[in-house]
mmCIF file of C-alpha atoms and ligand atoms in Angstrom:
data_model
loop_
_atom_site.group_PDB
_atom_site.id
_atom_site.type_symbol
_atom_site.label_atom_id
_atom_site.label_comp_id
_atom_site.label_asym_id
_atom_site.label_seq_id
_atom_site.Cartn_x
_atom_site.Cartn_y
_atom_site.Cartn_z
ATOM 1 C CA MET A 191 -1.334 -12.158 40.257
ATOM 2 C CA SER A 192 1.980 -12.183 38.480
ATOM 3 C CA VAL A 193 3.346 -15.665 37.948
ATOM 4 C CA LYS A 194 6.364 -16.539 35.828
ATOM 5 C CA THR A 195 6.321 -19.804 33.873
ATOM 6 C CA MET A 196 8.110 -19.004 30.615
ATOM 7 C CA HIS A 197 11.431 -20.273 31.922
ATOM 8 C CA THR A 198 10.087 -23.722 32.815
ATOM 9 C CA ALA A 199 10.882 -26.893 30.887
ATOM 10 C CA GLU A 200 7.156 -27.514 30.585
ATOM 11 C CA VAL A 201 6.543 -24.307 28.608
ATOM 12 C CA ARG A 202 9.705 -24.724 26.539
ATOM 13 C CA GLU A 203 8.660 -28.245 25.536
ATOM 14 C CA LEU A 204 5.109 -27.092 24.853
ATOM 15 C CA LEU A 205 6.384 -24.434 22.437
ATOM 16 C CA GLU A 206 8.623 -26.933 20.660
ATOM 17 C CA LYS A 207 5.715 -29.329 20.156
ATOM 18 C CA VAL A 208 3.384 -26.500 19.104
ATOM 19 C CA ALA A 209 5.811 -25.585 16.303
ATOM 20 C CA GLY A 210 6.388 -29.214 15.286
ATOM 21 C CA LEU A 211 10.087 -28.966 16.091
ATOM 22 C CA ASN A 212 10.002 -32.600 17.212
ATOM 23 C CA GLN A 213 8.562 -33.723 13.829
ATOM 24 C CA ASP A 214 10.420 -34.472 10.614
ATOM 25 C CA ALA A 215 7.497 -33.511 8.417
ATOM 26 C CA GLY A 216 6.571 -29.918 7.653
ATOM 27 C CA ASP A 217 8.442 -26.819 6.587
ATOM 28 C CA ALA A 218 11.464 -25.713 8.611
ATOM 29 C CA ARG A 219 10.965 -22.015 7.904
ATOM 30 C CA VAL A 220 7.310 -22.077 8.951
ATOM 31 C CA LYS A 221 8.248 -23.972 12.092
ATOM 32 C CA ALA A 222 10.922 -21.420 13.013
ATOM 33 C CA ILE A 223 8.541 -18.497 12.524
ATOM 34 C CA VAL A 224 5.632 -20.109 14.377
ATOM 35 C CA HIS A 225 7.940 -21.082 17.217
ATOM 36 C CA ARG A 226 9.178 -17.540 17.574
ATOM 37 C CA VAL A 227 5.776 -15.887 17.209
ATOM 38 C CA MET A 228 4.113 -18.225 19.721
ATOM 39 C CA HIS A 229 6.980 -17.704 22.124
ATOM 40 C CA ASP A 230 6.556 -13.947 21.858
ATOM 41 C CA ILE A 231 2.799 -14.195 22.391
ATOM 42 C CA PHE A 232 3.272 -16.400 25.458
ATOM 43 C CA GLN A 233 5.897 -13.956 26.713
ATOM 44 C CA THR A 234 3.522 -11.035 26.211
ATOM 45 C CA ILE A 235 0.840 -12.866 28.202
ATOM 46 C CA GLU A 236 3.320 -13.425 31.009
ATOM 47 C CA ASP A 237 4.886 -9.961 31.016
ATOM 48 C CA LEU A 238 1.605 -8.062 30.787
ATOM 49 C CA ASP A 239 -0.411 -10.530 32.851
ATOM 50 C CA VAL A 240 -2.980 -10.894 30.076
ATOM 51 C CA THR A 241 -6.217 -12.256 31.527
ATOM 52 C CA PRO A 242 -8.184 -15.120 29.933
ATOM 53 C CA GLN A 243 -10.925 -12.605 29.166
ATOM 54 C CA GLU A 244 -8.492 -10.355 27.285
ATOM 55 C CA PHE A 245 -6.979 -13.330 25.506
ATOM 56 C CA TRP A 246 -10.315 -14.678 24.245
ATOM 57 C CA SER A 247 -11.497 -11.271 23.134
ATOM 58 C CA ALA A 248 -8.357 -11.091 20.960
ATOM 59 C CA VAL A 249 -9.052 -14.533 19.469
ATOM 60 C CA TYR A 250 -12.613 -13.634 18.547
ATOM 61 C CA TYR A 251 -11.392 -10.284 17.237
ATOM 62 C CA ILE A 252 -9.211 -12.133 14.733
ATOM 63 C CA ASN A 253 -12.267 -14.127 13.642
ATOM 64 C CA GLU A 254 -14.163 -10.903 13.078
ATOM 65 C CA LEU A 255 -11.274 -9.355 11.157
ATOM 66 C CA GLY A 256 -11.089 -12.379 8.850
ATOM 67 C CA GLN A 257 -14.833 -12.554 8.325
ATOM 68 C CA ASN A 258 -14.788 -8.990 6.973
ATOM 69 C CA GLY A 259 -11.615 -9.611 4.947
ATOM 70 C CA GLU A 260 -9.965 -6.780 6.866
ATOM 71 C CA ALA A 261 -6.637 -8.344 7.866
ATOM 72 C CA ALA A 262 -4.773 -6.573 5.059
ATOM 73 C CA LEU A 263 -6.534 -3.319 5.996
ATOM 74 C CA LEU A 264 -5.425 -3.507 9.606
ATOM 75 C CA ALA A 265 -1.792 -4.334 8.743
ATOM 76 C CA PRO A 266 -0.959 -0.830 7.402
ATOM 77 C CA GLY A 267 -2.756 0.733 10.377
ATOM 78 C CA LEU A 268 -0.446 -1.157 12.701
ATOM 79 C CA GLY A 269 2.583 0.116 10.819
ATOM 80 C CA MET A 270 3.503 -3.250 9.369
ATOM 81 C CA ASP A 271 3.619 -2.135 5.724
ATOM 82 C CA ARG A 272 5.668 0.886 6.735
ATOM 83 C CA TYR A 273 8.018 -1.348 8.692
ATOM 84 C CA LEU A 274 8.563 -3.601 5.661
ATOM 85 C CA ASP A 275 9.378 -0.450 3.641
ATOM 86 C CA ILE A 276 11.880 0.657 6.284
ATOM 87 C CA ARG A 277 13.547 -2.739 5.952
ATOM 88 C CA MET A 278 13.591 -2.610 2.132
ATOM 89 C CA ASP A 279 15.068 0.907 2.262
ATOM 90 C CA ALA A 280 17.778 -0.367 4.588
ATOM 91 C CA GLU A 281 18.460 -3.354 2.309
ATOM 92 C CA ASP A 282 18.760 -1.020 -0.675
ATOM 93 C CA ALA A 283 21.179 1.204 1.244
ATOM 94 C CA GLN A 284 23.248 -1.831 2.221
ATOM 95 C CA ALA A 285 23.350 -2.981 -1.427
ATOM 96 C CA GLY A 286 24.441 0.494 -2.539
ATOM 97 C CA LEU A 287 21.135 1.107 -4.329
ATOM 98 C CA HIS A 288 20.677 4.791 -3.555
ATOM 99 C CA GLY A 289 18.516 7.401 -5.177
ATOM 100 C CA GLY A 290 15.384 7.189 -7.239
ATOM 101 C CA THR A 291 11.854 8.087 -6.217
ATOM 102 C CA PRO A 292 11.159 6.755 -2.715
ATOM 103 C CA ARG A 293 8.918 3.750 -2.260
ATOM 104 C CA THR A 294 5.899 3.720 -0.049
ATOM 105 C CA ILE A 295 3.287 1.131 0.802
ATOM 106 C CA GLU A 296 1.107 -0.613 -1.790
ATOM 107 C CA GLY A 297 -1.970 -0.819 0.413
ATOM 108 C CA PRO A 298 -4.555 -3.593 0.117
ATOM 109 C CA LEU A 299 -6.675 -2.226 -2.740
ATOM 110 C CA TYR A 300 -4.768 -2.880 -5.965
ATOM 111 C CA VAL A 301 -6.499 -4.753 -8.776
ATOM 112 C CA ALA A 302 -4.352 -6.294 -11.493
ATOM 113 C CA GLY A 303 -5.006 -6.009 -15.202
ATOM 114 C CA ALA A 304 -6.235 -2.425 -15.575
ATOM 115 C CA PRO A 305 -6.664 -1.252 -19.206
ATOM 116 C CA LEU A 306 -3.329 -0.404 -20.819
ATOM 117 C CA SER A 307 -2.864 2.537 -23.165
ATOM 118 C CA GLU A 308 -0.026 4.484 -24.710
ATOM 119 C CA GLY A 309 0.887 7.929 -23.423
ATOM 120 C CA PHE A 310 -2.557 8.960 -22.229
ATOM 121 C CA ALA A 311 -5.517 7.463 -20.394
ATOM 122 C CA ARG A 312 -8.817 8.709 -19.120
ATOM 123 C CA MET A 313 -9.280 7.018 -15.755
ATOM 124 C CA ASP A 314 -12.741 8.062 -14.593
ATOM 125 C CA ASP A 315 -15.956 6.890 -16.214
ATOM 126 C CA GLY A 316 -17.516 10.360 -16.060
ATOM 127 C CA SER A 317 -20.265 9.292 -13.662
ATOM 128 C CA GLU A 318 -19.241 11.342 -10.642
ATOM 129 C CA GLY A 319 -18.531 14.936 -11.486
ATOM 130 C CA GLY A 320 -15.899 16.299 -9.124
ATOM 131 C CA GLU A 321 -12.846 18.354 -9.984
ATOM 132 C CA SER A 322 -11.118 17.202 -13.156
ATOM 133 C CA MET A 323 -7.482 16.282 -12.668
ATOM 134 C CA ILE A 324 -4.660 16.068 -15.154
ATOM 135 C CA LEU A 325 -2.008 13.852 -13.653
ATOM 136 C CA THR A 326 1.202 13.923 -15.572
ATOM 137 C CA GLY A 327 4.917 13.410 -15.336
ATOM 138 C CA GLN A 328 8.047 11.968 -16.791
ATOM 139 C CA VAL A 329 9.756 8.690 -15.979
ATOM 140 C CA THR A 330 13.533 8.905 -16.146
ATOM 141 C CA ASP A 331 16.576 6.961 -15.059
ATOM 142 C CA GLU A 332 18.930 8.315 -12.406
ATOM 143 C CA GLN A 333 20.817 10.393 -14.959
ATOM 144 C CA GLY A 334 17.592 12.056 -16.065
ATOM 145 C CA ASN A 335 17.331 10.173 -19.365
ATOM 146 C CA PRO A 336 13.695 9.609 -20.315
ATOM 147 C CA LEU A 337 12.468 6.034 -20.099
ATOM 148 C CA ALA A 338 10.151 5.310 -23.008
ATOM 149 C CA ASN A 339 7.748 2.354 -22.727
ATOM 150 C CA ALA A 340 7.834 2.312 -18.931
ATOM 151 C CA ILE A 341 4.534 1.049 -17.507
ATOM 152 C CA VAL A 342 2.883 3.449 -15.075
ATOM 153 C CA ASP A 343 0.083 1.619 -13.247
ATOM 154 C CA ILE A 344 -2.099 4.105 -11.350
ATOM 155 C CA TRP A 345 -5.051 3.596 -9.022
ATOM 156 C CA HIS A 346 -6.964 5.875 -6.687
ATOM 157 C CA ALA A 347 -10.216 6.340 -4.796
ATOM 158 C CA ASN A 348 -13.353 8.171 -5.904
ATOM 159 C CA LEU A 349 -15.129 11.118 -4.259
ATOM 160 C CA LYS A 350 -16.284 8.885 -1.415
ATOM 161 C CA GLY A 351 -12.777 7.572 -0.798
ATOM 162 C CA ALA A 352 -13.790 4.182 -2.225
ATOM 163 C CA TYR A 353 -11.959 1.991 -4.743
ATOM 164 C CA SER A 354 -13.564 0.236 -7.717
ATOM 165 C CA TYR A 355 -13.813 -3.568 -7.474
ATOM 166 C CA PHE A 356 -13.906 -3.383 -3.666
ATOM 167 C CA ASP A 357 -16.785 -0.915 -4.072
ATOM 168 C CA GLN A 358 -19.057 -2.848 -6.401
ATOM 169 C CA SER A 359 -21.141 0.243 -7.189
ATOM 170 C CA GLN A 360 -18.339 1.557 -9.427
ATOM 171 C CA SER A 361 -17.754 0.416 -13.003
ATOM 172 C CA ASP A 362 -15.007 -2.136 -13.703
ATOM 173 C CA TYR A 363 -11.538 -0.628 -13.391
ATOM 174 C CA ASN A 364 -12.919 2.838 -12.680
ATOM 175 C CA LEU A 365 -9.965 5.055 -11.607
ATOM 176 C CA ARG A 366 -7.462 2.331 -12.479
ATOM 177 C CA ARG A 367 -5.283 2.504 -15.591
ATOM 178 C CA ARG A 368 -1.903 1.441 -16.920
ATOM 179 C CA ILE A 369 -0.137 3.907 -19.184
ATOM 180 C CA LYS A 370 2.918 3.193 -21.291
ATOM 181 C CA THR A 371 5.217 6.219 -21.380
ATOM 182 C CA ASP A 372 5.852 7.923 -24.721
ATOM 183 C CA SER A 373 9.230 8.464 -26.394
ATOM 184 C CA GLN A 374 9.967 11.251 -23.882
ATOM 185 C CA GLY A 375 9.110 9.036 -20.925
ATOM 186 C CA ARG A 376 5.897 11.004 -20.366
ATOM 187 C CA TYR A 377 2.501 9.859 -19.181
ATOM 188 C CA VAL A 378 -0.738 11.832 -18.944
ATOM 189 C CA ALA A 379 -3.866 10.720 -17.117
ATOM 190 C CA ARG A 380 -7.151 12.526 -17.027
ATOM 191 C CA SER A 381 -9.143 11.698 -13.913
ATOM 192 C CA ILE A 382 -10.875 13.315 -10.942
ATOM 193 C CA ILE A 383 -9.240 14.548 -7.744
ATOM 194 C CA PRO A 384 -9.706 11.712 -5.254
ATOM 195 C CA CYS A 385 -10.966 12.181 -1.724
ATOM 196 C CA GLY A 386 -9.192 10.791 1.293
ATOM 197 C CA TYR A 387 -9.860 7.238 2.399
ATOM 198 C CA GLY A 388 -11.386 6.206 5.694
ATOM 199 C CA CYS A 389 -11.514 2.693 7.141
ATOM 200 C CA PRO A 390 -15.035 1.247 7.150
ATOM 201 C CA PRO A 391 -16.438 2.976 10.282
ATOM 202 C CA ASP A 392 -18.182 -0.135 11.614
ATOM 203 C CA GLY A 393 -15.402 -2.536 10.657
ATOM 204 C CA ALA A 394 -12.978 -4.527 12.758
ATOM 205 C CA THR A 395 -9.991 -2.320 11.825
ATOM 206 C CA GLN A 396 -11.683 0.837 13.057
ATOM 207 C CA LYS A 397 -12.824 -0.975 16.211
ATOM 208 C CA LEU A 398 -9.223 -1.608 17.239
ATOM 209 C CA LEU A 399 -8.097 1.879 16.168
ATOM 210 C CA ASN A 400 -10.797 3.297 18.463
ATOM 211 C CA GLN A 401 -9.295 1.347 21.361
ATOM 212 C CA LEU A 402 -5.936 2.915 20.500
ATOM 213 C CA GLY A 403 -7.436 6.404 20.413
ATOM 214 C CA ARG A 404 -6.573 6.662 16.707
ATOM 215 C CA HIS A 405 -8.448 7.689 13.587
ATOM 216 C CA GLY A 406 -8.522 5.514 10.461
ATOM 217 C CA ASN A 407 -8.077 8.158 7.772
ATOM 218 C CA ARG A 408 -5.679 8.576 4.899
ATOM 219 C CA PRO A 409 -5.099 11.818 2.993
ATOM 220 C CA ALA A 410 -6.131 12.059 -0.659
ATOM 221 C CA HIS A 411 -3.546 9.926 -2.405
ATOM 222 C CA ILE A 412 -2.761 8.241 -5.702
ATOM 223 C CA HIS A 413 -1.029 4.871 -5.955
ATOM 224 C CA TYR A 414 1.672 4.004 -8.484
ATOM 225 C CA PHE A 415 3.497 0.928 -9.676
ATOM 226 C CA VAL A 416 6.195 1.945 -12.157
ATOM 227 C CA CYS A 417 8.396 -0.480 -14.033
ATOM 228 C CA ALA A 418 10.781 -0.497 -16.980
ATOM 229 C CA PRO A 419 13.175 -3.189 -18.188
ATOM 230 C CA GLY A 420 16.577 -2.987 -16.486
ATOM 231 C CA HIS A 421 15.206 -0.950 -13.586
ATOM 232 C CA LYS A 422 13.972 -1.596 -10.079
ATOM 233 C CA HIS A 423 10.216 -1.907 -9.836
ATOM 234 C CA LEU A 424 8.804 0.991 -7.828
ATOM 235 C CA THR A 425 5.757 0.856 -5.566
ATOM 236 C CA THR A 426 4.795 4.313 -4.389
ATOM 237 C CA GLN A 427 2.046 6.875 -3.850
ATOM 238 C CA ILE A 428 1.631 10.604 -3.925
ATOM 239 C CA ASN A 429 -0.222 12.527 -1.255
ATOM 240 C CA LEU A 430 -1.911 15.742 -2.222
ATOM 241 C CA ALA A 431 -0.664 18.699 -0.174
ATOM 242 C CA GLY A 432 -3.200 20.563 1.933
ATOM 243 C CA ASP A 433 -5.303 17.577 3.017
ATOM 244 C CA PRO A 434 -5.834 17.596 6.810
ATOM 245 C CA TYR A 435 -4.367 14.078 6.942
ATOM 246 C CA THR A 436 -1.353 14.662 4.675
ATOM 247 C CA PHE A 437 0.979 14.371 7.648
ATOM 248 C CA ASP A 438 -1.340 12.308 9.819
ATOM 249 C CA ASP A 439 -1.928 9.205 7.720
ATOM 250 C CA PHE A 440 -3.232 6.210 9.685
ATOM 251 C CA ALA A 441 -1.286 3.941 7.294
ATOM 252 C CA PHE A 442 2.027 5.829 7.718
ATOM 253 C CA ALA A 443 2.568 6.080 3.946
ATOM 254 C CA THR A 444 3.373 9.806 3.660
ATOM 255 C CA ARG A 445 6.957 10.701 2.783
ATOM 256 C CA ASP A 446 8.040 14.300 2.326
ATOM 257 C CA GLU A 447 9.297 13.670 -1.225
ATOM 258 C CA LEU A 448 5.900 12.260 -2.169
ATOM 259 C CA VAL A 449 3.758 15.212 -1.110
ATOM 260 C CA VAL A 450 2.654 16.945 -4.269
ATOM 261 C CA GLN A 451 1.251 20.429 -4.617
ATOM 262 C CA ALA A 452 -1.675 20.472 -7.003
ATOM 263 C CA GLN A 453 -2.056 23.455 -9.322
ATOM 264 C CA ARG A 454 -5.436 24.959 -10.234
ATOM 265 C CA ILE A 455 -5.624 25.876 -13.917
ATOM 266 C CA GLU A 456 -8.220 28.484 -14.790
ATOM 267 C CA ASP A 457 -7.142 29.123 -18.386
ATOM 268 C CA PRO A 458 -9.935 27.753 -20.645
ATOM 269 C CA SER A 459 -7.539 27.092 -23.525
ATOM 270 C CA GLU A 460 -5.516 24.681 -21.370
ATOM 271 C CA ALA A 461 -8.719 22.941 -20.320
ATOM 272 C CA ALA A 462 -9.841 22.719 -23.940
ATOM 273 C CA ALA A 463 -6.576 20.996 -24.869
ATOM 274 C CA TYR A 464 -7.683 18.105 -22.656
ATOM 275 C CA ASP A 465 -11.320 18.349 -23.677
ATOM 276 C CA ILE A 466 -12.224 19.526 -20.159
ATOM 277 C CA GLN A 467 -14.943 22.107 -19.536
ATOM 278 C CA GLY A 468 -14.027 24.697 -16.918
ATOM 279 C CA PRO A 469 -11.067 24.924 -14.565
ATOM 280 C CA PHE A 470 -9.166 21.803 -13.580
ATOM 281 C CA THR A 471 -6.341 20.758 -11.280
ATOM 282 C CA ARG A 472 -2.954 19.726 -12.573
ATOM 283 C CA VAL A 473 -0.825 17.328 -10.572
ATOM 284 C CA GLU A 474 2.710 16.601 -11.675
ATOM 285 C CA PHE A 475 4.666 13.614 -10.489
ATOM 286 C CA ASN A 476 7.995 12.753 -12.074
ATOM 287 C CA VAL A 477 9.472 9.372 -11.337
ATOM 288 C CA GLN A 478 13.096 8.358 -11.257
ATOM 289 C CA LEU A 479 13.873 4.658 -11.469
ATOM 290 C CA VAL A 480 17.092 3.044 -10.286
ATOM 291 C CA SER A 481 18.811 0.661 -12.670
ATOM 292 C CA THR A 482 19.425 -2.953 -11.699
ATOM 293 C CA ASP A 483 20.394 -6.102 -13.571
ATOM 294 C CA LYS A 484 18.653 -8.325 -11.019
ATOM 295 C CA PRO A 485 15.437 -9.680 -12.578
ATOM 296 C CA GLN A 486 13.810 -10.286 -9.182
ATOM 297 C CA LEU A 487 14.072 -6.560 -8.378
ATOM 298 C CA GLN A 488 12.488 -5.586 -11.691
ATOM 299 C CA VAL A 489 9.061 -6.965 -10.784
ATOM 300 C CA ARG A 490 6.726 -6.309 -7.881
ATOM 301 C CA HIS A 491 7.026 -8.723 -5.015
ATOM 302 C CA GLU A 492 4.526 -11.542 -4.814
ATOM 303 C CA ARG A 493 1.396 -10.927 -2.860
ATOM 304 C CA ASN A 494 -2.210 -12.028 -3.031
ATOM 305 C CA ARG A 495 -3.740 -9.361 -5.288
ATOM 306 C CA ALA A 496 -7.207 -9.072 -6.788
ATOM 307 C CA LEU A 497 -7.402 -10.518 -10.322
ATOM 308 C CA GLU A 498 -3.665 -11.158 -10.447
ATOM 309 C CA THR A 499 -2.607 -14.077 -12.594
ATOM 310 C CA ASP A 500 0.976 -15.119 -13.363
ATOM 311 C CA ALA A 501 1.419 -12.260 -15.804
ATOM 312 C CA VAL A 502 2.545 -9.036 -14.134
HETATM 313 C C1 DHB B 1470 -5.531 1.124 3.400
HETATM 314 C C2 DHB B 1470 -6.281 1.741 2.412
HETATM 315 C C3 DHB B 1470 -5.652 2.406 1.390
HETATM 316 O O1 DHB B 1470 -6.297 3.053 0.388
HETATM 317 C C4 DHB B 1470 -4.290 2.435 1.339
HETATM 318 O O2 DHB B 1470 -3.731 3.080 0.318
HETATM 319 C C5 DHB B 1470 -3.547 1.825 2.324
HETATM 320 C C6 DHB B 1470 -4.189 1.178 3.355
HETATM 321 C C7 DHB B 1470 -6.191 0.377 4.517
HETATM 322 O O3 DHB B 1470 -7.420 0.321 4.558
HETATM 323 O O4 DHB B 1470 -5.481 -0.203 5.337
HETATM 324 FE FE1 FE B 1471 -5.130 3.793 -1.119
#
């Protein structure tokens, strides 16, 4: 069966009423988006001859996704976060805002309000063992001038690929810190090398990925927000080189410039300088921020984030 009804007045009028286009009340922008989205869904049903069975399984899938709070987990897997980045990159290019460290997706697992310290922070609570990591770098402007007092907000997963707050077994703000850069624009974090992240194996996100023949894994990665007055807020991540998923990230967040080679340090005197026993791994990530006088570009965009209040 392959019937065509999208062109009929009946369907056109239905869509207009669905989106409230014949009502004065409501929000014009929401109406325009709903009208377009519903049109495109109807069109998909027509073009692909979607059966009622397929349609209802999709509806109940959305219920399941919401029940588990996984909608924002699925979005990166479907390339939506990456697509928004592609658009923001194109907008920057159009506005002549070139250069600086590339952005990549925020992901759904940020928690606002991590402890803030100056120059240095220890991020792990010492409960897990694992390979000690010294994560360090310099924040500069485009000319290479150090940016003192920049805020480097870092978060990453533990050895199981899980994030504190979302994983209630971890202590509050474990592996989450904000560090203010020193007079040379430098930050130093002591933490543990994170493991890669995998979508909850029995969750709704993974269920759809299975139907697409895809895995739900991310390489070991470390998230960053970096901001400094007079500069564009940066949302980015680094991916550790050598992970099997470095170039096969289900969330499409890897960018060549953001793949970082970790360095194993065996010299005990270097370890002692950080109060670490035994060898450790050093990861360096320097950040270049682009200057802007537009206040709205100096802060992260609004989004529903855990524990976020008005203060950013
Ligand atoms: C997802 C998880 C992450 O840790 C991340 O950085 C991005 C996306 C996810 O589950 O979709
Ligand atoms: Fe992540």
